[in-house]
Tab-separated table of C-alpha atoms and ligand atoms in Angstrom:
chain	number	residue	atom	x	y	z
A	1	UNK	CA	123.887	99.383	130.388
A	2	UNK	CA	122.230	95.993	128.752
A	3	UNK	CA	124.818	94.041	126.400
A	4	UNK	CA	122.336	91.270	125.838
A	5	UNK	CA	118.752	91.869	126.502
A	6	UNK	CA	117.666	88.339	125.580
A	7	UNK	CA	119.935	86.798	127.070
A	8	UNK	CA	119.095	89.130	130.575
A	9	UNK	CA	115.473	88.420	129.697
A	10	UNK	CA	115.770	85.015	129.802
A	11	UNK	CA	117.685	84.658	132.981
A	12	UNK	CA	115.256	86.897	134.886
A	13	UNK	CA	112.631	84.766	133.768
A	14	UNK	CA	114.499	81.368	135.023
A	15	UNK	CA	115.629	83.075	138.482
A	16	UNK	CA	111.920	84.543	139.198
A	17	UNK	CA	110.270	80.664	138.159
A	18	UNK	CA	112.812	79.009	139.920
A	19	UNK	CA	111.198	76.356	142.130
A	20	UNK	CA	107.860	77.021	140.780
A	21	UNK	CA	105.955	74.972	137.953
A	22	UNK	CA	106.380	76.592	133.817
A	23	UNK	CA	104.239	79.872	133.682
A	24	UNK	CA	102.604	80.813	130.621
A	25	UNK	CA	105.112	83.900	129.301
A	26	UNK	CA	103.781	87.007	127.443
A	27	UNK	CA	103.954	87.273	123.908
A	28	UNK	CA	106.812	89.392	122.761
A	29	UNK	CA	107.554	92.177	119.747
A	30	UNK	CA	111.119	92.622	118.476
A	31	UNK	CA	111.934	96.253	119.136
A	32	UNK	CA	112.773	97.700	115.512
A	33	UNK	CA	116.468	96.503	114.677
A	34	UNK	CA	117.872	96.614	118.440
A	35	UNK	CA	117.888	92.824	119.248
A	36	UNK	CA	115.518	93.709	122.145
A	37	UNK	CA	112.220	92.143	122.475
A	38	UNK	CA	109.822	93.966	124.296
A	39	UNK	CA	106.165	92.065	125.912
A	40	UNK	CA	103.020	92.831	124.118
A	41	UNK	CA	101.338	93.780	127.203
A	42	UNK	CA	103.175	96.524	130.034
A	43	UNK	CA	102.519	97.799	133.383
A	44	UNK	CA	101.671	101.179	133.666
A	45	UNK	CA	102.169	102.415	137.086
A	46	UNK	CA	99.558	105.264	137.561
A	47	UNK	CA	96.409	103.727	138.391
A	48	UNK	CA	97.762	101.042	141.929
A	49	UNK	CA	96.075	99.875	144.466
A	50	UNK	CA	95.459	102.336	147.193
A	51	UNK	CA	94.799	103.392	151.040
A	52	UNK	CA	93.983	106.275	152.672
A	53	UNK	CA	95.106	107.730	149.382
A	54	UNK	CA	98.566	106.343	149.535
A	55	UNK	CA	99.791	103.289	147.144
A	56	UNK	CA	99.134	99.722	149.160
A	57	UNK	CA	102.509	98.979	148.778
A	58	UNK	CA	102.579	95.449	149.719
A	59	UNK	CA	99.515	95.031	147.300
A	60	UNK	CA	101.198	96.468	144.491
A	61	UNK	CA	104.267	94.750	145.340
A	62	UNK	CA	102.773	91.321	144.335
A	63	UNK	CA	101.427	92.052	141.083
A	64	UNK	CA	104.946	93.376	139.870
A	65	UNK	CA	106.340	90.426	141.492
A	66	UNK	CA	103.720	88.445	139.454
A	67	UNK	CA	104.001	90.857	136.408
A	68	UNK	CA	107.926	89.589	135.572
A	69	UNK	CA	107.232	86.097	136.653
A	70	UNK	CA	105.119	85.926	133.337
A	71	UNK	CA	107.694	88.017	131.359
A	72	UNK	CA	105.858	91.327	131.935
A	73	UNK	CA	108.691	93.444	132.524
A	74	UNK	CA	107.958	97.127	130.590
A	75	UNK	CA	106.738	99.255	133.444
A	76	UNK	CA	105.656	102.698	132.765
A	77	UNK	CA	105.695	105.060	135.590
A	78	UNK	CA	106.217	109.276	135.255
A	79	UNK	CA	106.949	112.169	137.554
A	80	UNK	CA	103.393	112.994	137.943
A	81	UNK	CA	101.865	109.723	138.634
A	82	UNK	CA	100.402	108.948	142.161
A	83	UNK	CA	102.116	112.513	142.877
A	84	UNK	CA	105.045	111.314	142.558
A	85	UNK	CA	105.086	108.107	144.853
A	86	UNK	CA	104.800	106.064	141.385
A	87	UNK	CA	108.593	106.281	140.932
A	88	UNK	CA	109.814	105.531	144.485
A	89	UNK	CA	107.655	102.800	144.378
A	90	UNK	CA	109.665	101.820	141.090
A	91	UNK	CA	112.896	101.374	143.716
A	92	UNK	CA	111.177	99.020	145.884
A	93	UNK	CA	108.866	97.237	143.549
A	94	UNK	CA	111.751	96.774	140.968
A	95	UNK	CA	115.125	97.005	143.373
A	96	UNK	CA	115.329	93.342	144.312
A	97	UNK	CA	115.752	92.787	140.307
A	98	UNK	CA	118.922	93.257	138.233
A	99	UNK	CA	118.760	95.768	136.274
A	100	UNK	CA	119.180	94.144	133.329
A	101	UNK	CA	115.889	92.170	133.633
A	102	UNK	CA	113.287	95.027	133.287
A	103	UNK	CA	112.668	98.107	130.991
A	104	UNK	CA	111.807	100.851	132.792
A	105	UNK	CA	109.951	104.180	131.023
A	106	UNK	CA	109.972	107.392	132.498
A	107	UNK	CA	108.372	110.968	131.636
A	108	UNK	CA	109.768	115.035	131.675
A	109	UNK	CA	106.527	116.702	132.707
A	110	UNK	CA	106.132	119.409	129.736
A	111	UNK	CA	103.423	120.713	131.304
A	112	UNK	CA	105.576	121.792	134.604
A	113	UNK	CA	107.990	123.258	133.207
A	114	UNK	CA	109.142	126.851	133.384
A	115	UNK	CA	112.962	127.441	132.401
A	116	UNK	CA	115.642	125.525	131.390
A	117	UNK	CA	117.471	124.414	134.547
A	118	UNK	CA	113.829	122.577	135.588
A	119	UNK	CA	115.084	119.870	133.456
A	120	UNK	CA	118.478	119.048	135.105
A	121	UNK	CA	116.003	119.335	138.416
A	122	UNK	CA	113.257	116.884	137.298
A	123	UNK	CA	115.467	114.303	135.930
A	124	UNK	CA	117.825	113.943	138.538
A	125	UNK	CA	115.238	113.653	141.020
A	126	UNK	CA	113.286	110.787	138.755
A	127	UNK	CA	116.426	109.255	139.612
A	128	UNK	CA	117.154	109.508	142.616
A	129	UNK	CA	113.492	108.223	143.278
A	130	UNK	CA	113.191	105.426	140.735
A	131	UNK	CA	117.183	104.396	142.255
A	132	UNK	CA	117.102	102.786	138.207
A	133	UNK	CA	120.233	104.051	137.422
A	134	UNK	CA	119.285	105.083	133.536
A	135	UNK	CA	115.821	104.726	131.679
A	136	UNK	CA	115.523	102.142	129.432
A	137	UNK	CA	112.754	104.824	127.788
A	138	UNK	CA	112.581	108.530	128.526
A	139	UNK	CA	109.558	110.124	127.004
A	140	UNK	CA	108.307	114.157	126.911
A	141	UNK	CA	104.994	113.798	129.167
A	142	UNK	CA	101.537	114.906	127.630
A	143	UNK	CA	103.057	116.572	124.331
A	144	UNK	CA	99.930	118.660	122.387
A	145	UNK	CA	100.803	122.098	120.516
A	146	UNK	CA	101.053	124.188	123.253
A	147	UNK	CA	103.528	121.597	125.515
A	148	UNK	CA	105.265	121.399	122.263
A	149	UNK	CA	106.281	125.070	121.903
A	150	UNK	CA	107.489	124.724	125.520
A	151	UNK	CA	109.606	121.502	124.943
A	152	UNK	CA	111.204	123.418	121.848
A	153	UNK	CA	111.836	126.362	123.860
A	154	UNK	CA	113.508	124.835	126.446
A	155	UNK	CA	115.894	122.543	124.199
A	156	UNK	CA	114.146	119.646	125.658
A	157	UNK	CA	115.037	116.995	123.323
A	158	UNK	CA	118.523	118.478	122.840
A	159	UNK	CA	118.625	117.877	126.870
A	160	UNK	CA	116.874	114.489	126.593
A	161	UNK	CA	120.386	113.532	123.678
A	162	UNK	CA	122.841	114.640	126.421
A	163	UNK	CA	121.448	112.031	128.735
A	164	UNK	CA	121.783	109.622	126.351
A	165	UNK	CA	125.239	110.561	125.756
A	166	UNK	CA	125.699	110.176	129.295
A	167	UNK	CA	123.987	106.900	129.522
A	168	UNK	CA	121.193	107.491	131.590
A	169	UNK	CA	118.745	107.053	128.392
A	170	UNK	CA	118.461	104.456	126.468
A	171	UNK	CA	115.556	105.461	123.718
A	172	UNK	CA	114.067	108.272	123.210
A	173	UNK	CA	110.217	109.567	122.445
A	174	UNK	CA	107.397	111.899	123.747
A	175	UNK	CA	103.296	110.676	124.827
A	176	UNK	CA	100.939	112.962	122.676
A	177	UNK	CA	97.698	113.804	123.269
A	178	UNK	CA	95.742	116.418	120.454
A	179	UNK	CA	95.175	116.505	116.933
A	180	UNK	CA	96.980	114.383	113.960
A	181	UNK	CA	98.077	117.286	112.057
A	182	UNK	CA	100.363	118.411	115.723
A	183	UNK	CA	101.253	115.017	115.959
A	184	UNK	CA	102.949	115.199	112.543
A	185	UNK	CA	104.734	118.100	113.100
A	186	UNK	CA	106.231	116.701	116.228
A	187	UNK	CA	106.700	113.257	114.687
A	188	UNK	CA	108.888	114.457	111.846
A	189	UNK	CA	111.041	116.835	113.683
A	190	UNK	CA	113.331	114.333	115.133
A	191	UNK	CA	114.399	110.767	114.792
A	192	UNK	CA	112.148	109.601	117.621
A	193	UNK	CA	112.377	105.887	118.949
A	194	UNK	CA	109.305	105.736	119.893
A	195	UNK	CA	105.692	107.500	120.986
A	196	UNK	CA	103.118	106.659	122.806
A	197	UNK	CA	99.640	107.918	122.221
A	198	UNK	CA	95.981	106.778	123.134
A	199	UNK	CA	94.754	104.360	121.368
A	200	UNK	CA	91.362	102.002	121.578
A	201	UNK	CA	88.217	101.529	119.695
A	202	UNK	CA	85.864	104.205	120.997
A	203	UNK	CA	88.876	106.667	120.672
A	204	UNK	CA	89.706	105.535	117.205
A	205	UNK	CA	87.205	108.076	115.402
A	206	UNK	CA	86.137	109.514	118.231
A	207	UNK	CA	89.864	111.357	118.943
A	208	UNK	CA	91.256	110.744	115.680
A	209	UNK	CA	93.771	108.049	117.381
A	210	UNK	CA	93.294	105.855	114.313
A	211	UNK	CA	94.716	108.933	111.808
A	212	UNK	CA	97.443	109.274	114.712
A	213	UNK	CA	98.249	105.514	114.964
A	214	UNK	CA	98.538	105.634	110.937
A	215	UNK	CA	100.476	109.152	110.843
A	216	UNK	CA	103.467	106.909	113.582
A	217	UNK	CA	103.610	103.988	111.408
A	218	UNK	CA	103.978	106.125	107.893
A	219	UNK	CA	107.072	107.486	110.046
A	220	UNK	CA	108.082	104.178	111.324
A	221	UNK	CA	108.026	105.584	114.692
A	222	UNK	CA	106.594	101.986	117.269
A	223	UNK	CA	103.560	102.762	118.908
A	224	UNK	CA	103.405	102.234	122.814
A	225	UNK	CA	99.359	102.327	123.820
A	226	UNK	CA	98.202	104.066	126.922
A	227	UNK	CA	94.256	104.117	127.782
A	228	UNK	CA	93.288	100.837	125.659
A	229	UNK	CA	90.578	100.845	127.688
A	230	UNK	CA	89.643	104.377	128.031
A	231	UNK	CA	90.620	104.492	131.642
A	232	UNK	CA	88.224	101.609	132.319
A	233	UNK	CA	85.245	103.082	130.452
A	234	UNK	CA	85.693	100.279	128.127
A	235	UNK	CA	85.413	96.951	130.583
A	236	UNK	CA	81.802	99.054	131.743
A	237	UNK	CA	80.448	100.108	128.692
A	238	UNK	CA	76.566	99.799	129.071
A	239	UNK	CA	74.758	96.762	129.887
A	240	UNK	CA	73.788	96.578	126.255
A	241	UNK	CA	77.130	96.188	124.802
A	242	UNK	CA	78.852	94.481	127.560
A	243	UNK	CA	76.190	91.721	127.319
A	244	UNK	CA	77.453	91.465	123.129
A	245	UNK	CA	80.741	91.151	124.477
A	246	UNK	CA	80.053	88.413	127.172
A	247	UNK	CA	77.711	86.171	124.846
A	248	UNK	CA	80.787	86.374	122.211
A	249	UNK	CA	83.187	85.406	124.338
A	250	UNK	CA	81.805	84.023	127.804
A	251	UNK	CA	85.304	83.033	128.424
A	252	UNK	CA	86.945	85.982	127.950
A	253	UNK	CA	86.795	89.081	130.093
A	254	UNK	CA	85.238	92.391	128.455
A	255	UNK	CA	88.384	94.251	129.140
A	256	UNK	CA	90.229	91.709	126.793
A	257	UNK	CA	88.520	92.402	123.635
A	258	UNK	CA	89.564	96.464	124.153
A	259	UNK	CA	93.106	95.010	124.787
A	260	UNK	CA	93.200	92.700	121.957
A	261	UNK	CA	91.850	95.536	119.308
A	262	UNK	CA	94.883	97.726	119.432
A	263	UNK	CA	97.373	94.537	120.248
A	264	UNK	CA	96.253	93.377	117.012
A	265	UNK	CA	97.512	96.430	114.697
A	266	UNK	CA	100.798	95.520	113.526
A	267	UNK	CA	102.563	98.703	114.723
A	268	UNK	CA	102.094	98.645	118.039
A	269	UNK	CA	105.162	97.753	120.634
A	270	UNK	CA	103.417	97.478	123.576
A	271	UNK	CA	100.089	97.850	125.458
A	272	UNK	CA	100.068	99.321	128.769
A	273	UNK	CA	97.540	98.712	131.365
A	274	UNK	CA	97.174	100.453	134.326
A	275	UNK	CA	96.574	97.932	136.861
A	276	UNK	CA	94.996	98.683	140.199
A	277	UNK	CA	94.243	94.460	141.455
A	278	UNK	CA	95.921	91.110	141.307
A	279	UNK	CA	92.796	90.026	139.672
A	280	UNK	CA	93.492	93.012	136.648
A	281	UNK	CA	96.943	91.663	136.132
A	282	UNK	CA	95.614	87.697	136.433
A	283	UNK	CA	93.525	88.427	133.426
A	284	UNK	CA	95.623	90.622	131.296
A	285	UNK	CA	97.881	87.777	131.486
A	286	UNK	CA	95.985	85.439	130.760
A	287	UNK	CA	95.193	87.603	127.395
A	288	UNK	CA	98.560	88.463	126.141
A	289	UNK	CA	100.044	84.740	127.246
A	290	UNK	CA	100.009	83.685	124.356
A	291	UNK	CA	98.466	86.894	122.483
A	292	UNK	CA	95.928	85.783	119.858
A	293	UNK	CA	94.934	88.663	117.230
A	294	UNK	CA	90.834	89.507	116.430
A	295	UNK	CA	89.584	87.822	113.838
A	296	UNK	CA	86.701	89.218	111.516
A	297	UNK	CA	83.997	88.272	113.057
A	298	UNK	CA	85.254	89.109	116.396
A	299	UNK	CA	85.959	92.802	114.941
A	300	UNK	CA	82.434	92.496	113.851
A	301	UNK	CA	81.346	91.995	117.780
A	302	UNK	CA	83.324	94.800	118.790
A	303	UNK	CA	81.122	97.087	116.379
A	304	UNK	CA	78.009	95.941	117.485
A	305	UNK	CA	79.047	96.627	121.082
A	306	UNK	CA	80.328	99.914	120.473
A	307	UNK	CA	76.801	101.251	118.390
A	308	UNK	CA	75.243	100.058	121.230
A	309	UNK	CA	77.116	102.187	123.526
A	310	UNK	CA	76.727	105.141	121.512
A	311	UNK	CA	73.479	104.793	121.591
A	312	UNK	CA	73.371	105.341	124.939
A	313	UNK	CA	74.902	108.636	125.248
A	314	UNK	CA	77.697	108.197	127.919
A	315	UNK	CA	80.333	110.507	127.969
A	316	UNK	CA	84.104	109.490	127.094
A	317	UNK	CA	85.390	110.026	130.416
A	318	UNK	CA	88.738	108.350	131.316
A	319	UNK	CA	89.376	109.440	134.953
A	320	UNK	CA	92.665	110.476	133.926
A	321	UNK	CA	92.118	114.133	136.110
A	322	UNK	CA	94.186	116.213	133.500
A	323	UNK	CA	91.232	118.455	134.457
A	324	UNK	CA	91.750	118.795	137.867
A	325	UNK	CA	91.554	120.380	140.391
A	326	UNK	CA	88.088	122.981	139.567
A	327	UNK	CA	89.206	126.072	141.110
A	328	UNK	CA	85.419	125.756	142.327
A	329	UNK	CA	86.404	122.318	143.699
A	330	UNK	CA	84.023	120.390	141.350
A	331	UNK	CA	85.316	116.331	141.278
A	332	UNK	CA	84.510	116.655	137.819
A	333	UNK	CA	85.050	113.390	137.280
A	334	UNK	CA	83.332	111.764	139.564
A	335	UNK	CA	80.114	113.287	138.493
A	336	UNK	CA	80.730	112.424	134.743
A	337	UNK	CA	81.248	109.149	136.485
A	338	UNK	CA	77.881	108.915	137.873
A	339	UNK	CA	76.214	110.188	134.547
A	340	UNK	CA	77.575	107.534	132.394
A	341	UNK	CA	76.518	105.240	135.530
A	342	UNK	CA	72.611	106.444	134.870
A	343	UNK	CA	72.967	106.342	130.819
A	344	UNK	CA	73.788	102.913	131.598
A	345	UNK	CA	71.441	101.488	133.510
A	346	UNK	CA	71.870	102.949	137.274
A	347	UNK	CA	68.215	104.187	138.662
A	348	UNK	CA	68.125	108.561	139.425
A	349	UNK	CA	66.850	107.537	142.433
A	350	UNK	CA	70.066	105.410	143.553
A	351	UNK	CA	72.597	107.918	141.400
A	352	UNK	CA	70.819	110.933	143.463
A	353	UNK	CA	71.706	109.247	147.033
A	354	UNK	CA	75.193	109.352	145.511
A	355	UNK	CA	75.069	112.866	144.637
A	356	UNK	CA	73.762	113.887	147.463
A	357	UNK	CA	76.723	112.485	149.869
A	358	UNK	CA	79.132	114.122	147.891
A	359	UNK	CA	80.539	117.394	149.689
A	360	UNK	CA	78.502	120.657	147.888
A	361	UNK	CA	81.363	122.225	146.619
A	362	UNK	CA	82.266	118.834	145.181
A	363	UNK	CA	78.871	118.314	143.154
A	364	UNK	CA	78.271	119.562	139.809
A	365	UNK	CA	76.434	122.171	141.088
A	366	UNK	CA	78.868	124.002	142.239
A	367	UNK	CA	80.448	124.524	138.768
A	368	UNK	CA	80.830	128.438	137.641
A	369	UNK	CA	81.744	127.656	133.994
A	370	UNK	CA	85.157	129.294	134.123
A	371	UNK	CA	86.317	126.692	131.308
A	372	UNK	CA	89.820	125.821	132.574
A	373	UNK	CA	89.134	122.633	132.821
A	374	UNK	CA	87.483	122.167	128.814
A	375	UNK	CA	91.515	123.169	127.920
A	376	UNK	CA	92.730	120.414	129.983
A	377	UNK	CA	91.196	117.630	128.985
A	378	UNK	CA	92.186	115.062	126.240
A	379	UNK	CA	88.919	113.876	125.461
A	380	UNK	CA	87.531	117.226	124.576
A	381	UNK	CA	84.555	116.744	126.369
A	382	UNK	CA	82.388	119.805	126.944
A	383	UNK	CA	83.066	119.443	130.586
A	384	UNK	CA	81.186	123.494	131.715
A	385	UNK	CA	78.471	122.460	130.150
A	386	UNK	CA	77.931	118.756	131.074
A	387	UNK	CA	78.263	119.994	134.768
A	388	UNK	CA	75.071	122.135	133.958
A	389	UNK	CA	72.909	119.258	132.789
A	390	UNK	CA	73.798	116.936	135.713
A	391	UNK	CA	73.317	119.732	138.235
A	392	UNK	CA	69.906	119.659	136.511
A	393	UNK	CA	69.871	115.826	135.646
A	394	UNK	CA	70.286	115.767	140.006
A	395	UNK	CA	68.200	118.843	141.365
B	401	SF4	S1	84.156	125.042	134.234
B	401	SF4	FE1	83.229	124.340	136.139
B	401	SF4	S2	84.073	122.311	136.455
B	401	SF4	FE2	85.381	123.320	134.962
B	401	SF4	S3	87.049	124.225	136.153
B	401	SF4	FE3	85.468	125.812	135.922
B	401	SF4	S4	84.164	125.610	137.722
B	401	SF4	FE4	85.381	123.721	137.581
B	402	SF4	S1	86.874	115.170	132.049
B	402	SF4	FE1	88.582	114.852	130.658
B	402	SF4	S2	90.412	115.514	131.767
B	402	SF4	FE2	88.767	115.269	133.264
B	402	SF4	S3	89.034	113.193	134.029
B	402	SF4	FE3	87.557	113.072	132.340
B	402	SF4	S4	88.781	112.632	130.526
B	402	SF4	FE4	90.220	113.315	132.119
């Protein structure tokens, strides 16, 4: 187990550089009282490159590679992600590094779980996947009140203490997705290290994040951000408000104004981005190295870009398939997807030849408004009866 993060830090930093010129290094956050430092920005593991519906592993090999080279070395990967390849990727993405030189965050998957001895199951298979050893962070997955009464049940955080006792946890916390008041309840039940919720402007009214964000910090629990940019919704926007980012900052890519919004509040520990391209992790760099905080004015831009998408009428979509699979076998969405696409900007005519090459069971149209998926999602969107208007929107 670490004895000297810094000092481990430091010389993965020198052995990854070696031969090569001084890289610009992420901005860092001291990690409440530990001694640990943890960078601003982190790679989250579920959204890499792909083929034939497998991870490009040689692809997503070079981004971690160039990840820790600029000090980027929080990686958050969970049982669920990429079906599970996410965490055996962690063993030969993050094997060739000591130990020491990374933190590494893994997730229980509340919503899988059934009885007790599912937990013993799940987490010594995350290990023998991720070949890590211990988690440097070991978080309940997806917490919301009904996960919660199943994590209680179950003794999970009791559990979750016993591998810490055991050394194969280092800090403990949960992700959360749901209301405030839930959020509360869960934060003040135990002395959590950490939580991680989603957090970025559109969400900040929109899915109460900012009341979460403030409930975390009244608790002094750190705040580790997943979806800054809404799944991506964020760097598209509408051609409206993207052009009121790009004339603010021509510089600057869009998806760095979404990034440097929630970097900027004072609580969080770090941002995660899940990157899918080199040229993703080139610019999130590039943003956090050195991190610079929004002034007022630039708040002010992020306003005016945000009305503007509102007043479009896109739906707050992430892609994060919670939802899925549609019993009917609806790629929900994919065709929430292509309706934001037309509120912003795309012509029916070019959306329809879209629609149209998508399998029939797989179009909106083939929705029956059984509602399962309106439970699942995070966002709350009306999901049964979206379907219905684009079936229209498309007929
Ligand atoms: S409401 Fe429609 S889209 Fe949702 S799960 Fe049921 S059939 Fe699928
Ligand atoms: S509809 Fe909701 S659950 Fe489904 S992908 Fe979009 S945000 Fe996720």
């Amino acid at each position: 187990m670490n004895q000297n993060d810094e000092s481990a830090e430091s010389r993965m930093t020198a052995a990854v550089a070696e031969g090569d010129s001084p890289r610009p290094q992420v901005t860092r956050r001291p990690f409440r009282n530990t001694g640990v430092t943890l960078p601003l920005l982190g790679f989250g593991l579920m959204r890499l490159p792909e083929t034939e519906g497998k991870i490009d592993r040689a692809a997503a090999r070079k981004m971690v590679d160039r990840a820790m080279a600029a000090g980027c070395n929080y990686f958050d990967t969970a049982y669920m992600y990429h079906n599970g390849e996410s965490e055996s990727f962690v063993a030969e993405a993050l094997g060739k590094y000591p130990r020491d030189s990374y933190f590494l965050t893994s997730k229980m998957p509340t919503v899988m779980l059934k009885e007790e001895a599912d937990l013993e199951r799940i987490f010594a298979e995350q290990l023998q996947r991720t070949r890590a050893g211990y988690f440097d962070f070991y978080l309940m997955h997806w917490l919301n009140a009904a996960h919660w009464e199943v994590a209680q049940r179950l003794k999970l955080y009791e559990f979750m203490k016993r591998k810490q006792a055991e050394g194969k946890i280092r800090w403990i916390g949960f992700s959360y997705h749901g209301e405030p008041e839930v959020l509360e309840e869960i934060a003040r039940a135990y002395p959590w290290d950490i939580a991680q919720i989603q957090l970025n402007y559109l969400d900040w009214e929109l899915c109460r994040s900012g009341e979460q964000y403030e409930v975390l910090t009244r608790l002094g629990i750190p705040v580790l951000v997943m979806e800054p940019l809404k799944g991506g919704t964020l760097v598209r926007l509408t051609p409206e408000a993207v052009k009121i980012l790009e004339q603010a900052g021509p510089e600057a890519g869009v998806a760095s104004w979404g990034l440097r919004y929630v970097a900027s509040l004072p609580n969080v520990q770090v941002v995660l981005s899940g990157m899918s391209e080199m040229t993703q992790v080139e610019e999130n760099l590039a943003t956090f190295s050195p991190f610079r905080p929004l002034d007022a004015s630039e708040r002010d831009t992020i306003g005016r870009a945000l009305a503007a998408y509102r007043r479009a009428g896109a739906v707050p979509c992430t892609a994060c398939r919670y939802c899925s699979p549609c019993p009917a076998g609806v790629d929900i969405p994919r065709n929430l997807g292509l309706h934001n696409q037309v509120k912003g900007g795309l012509s029916l005519f070019h959306a329809k030849l879209v629609y149209d090459a998508m399998p029939e069971k797989q179009r909106a149209s083939a929705c029956v408004a059984c509602g399962a998926c309106q439970k699942k999602c995070p966002q709350k969107i009306a999901i049964p009866a979206l379907m219905k208007e684009i079936a229209g929107e498309f007929q």
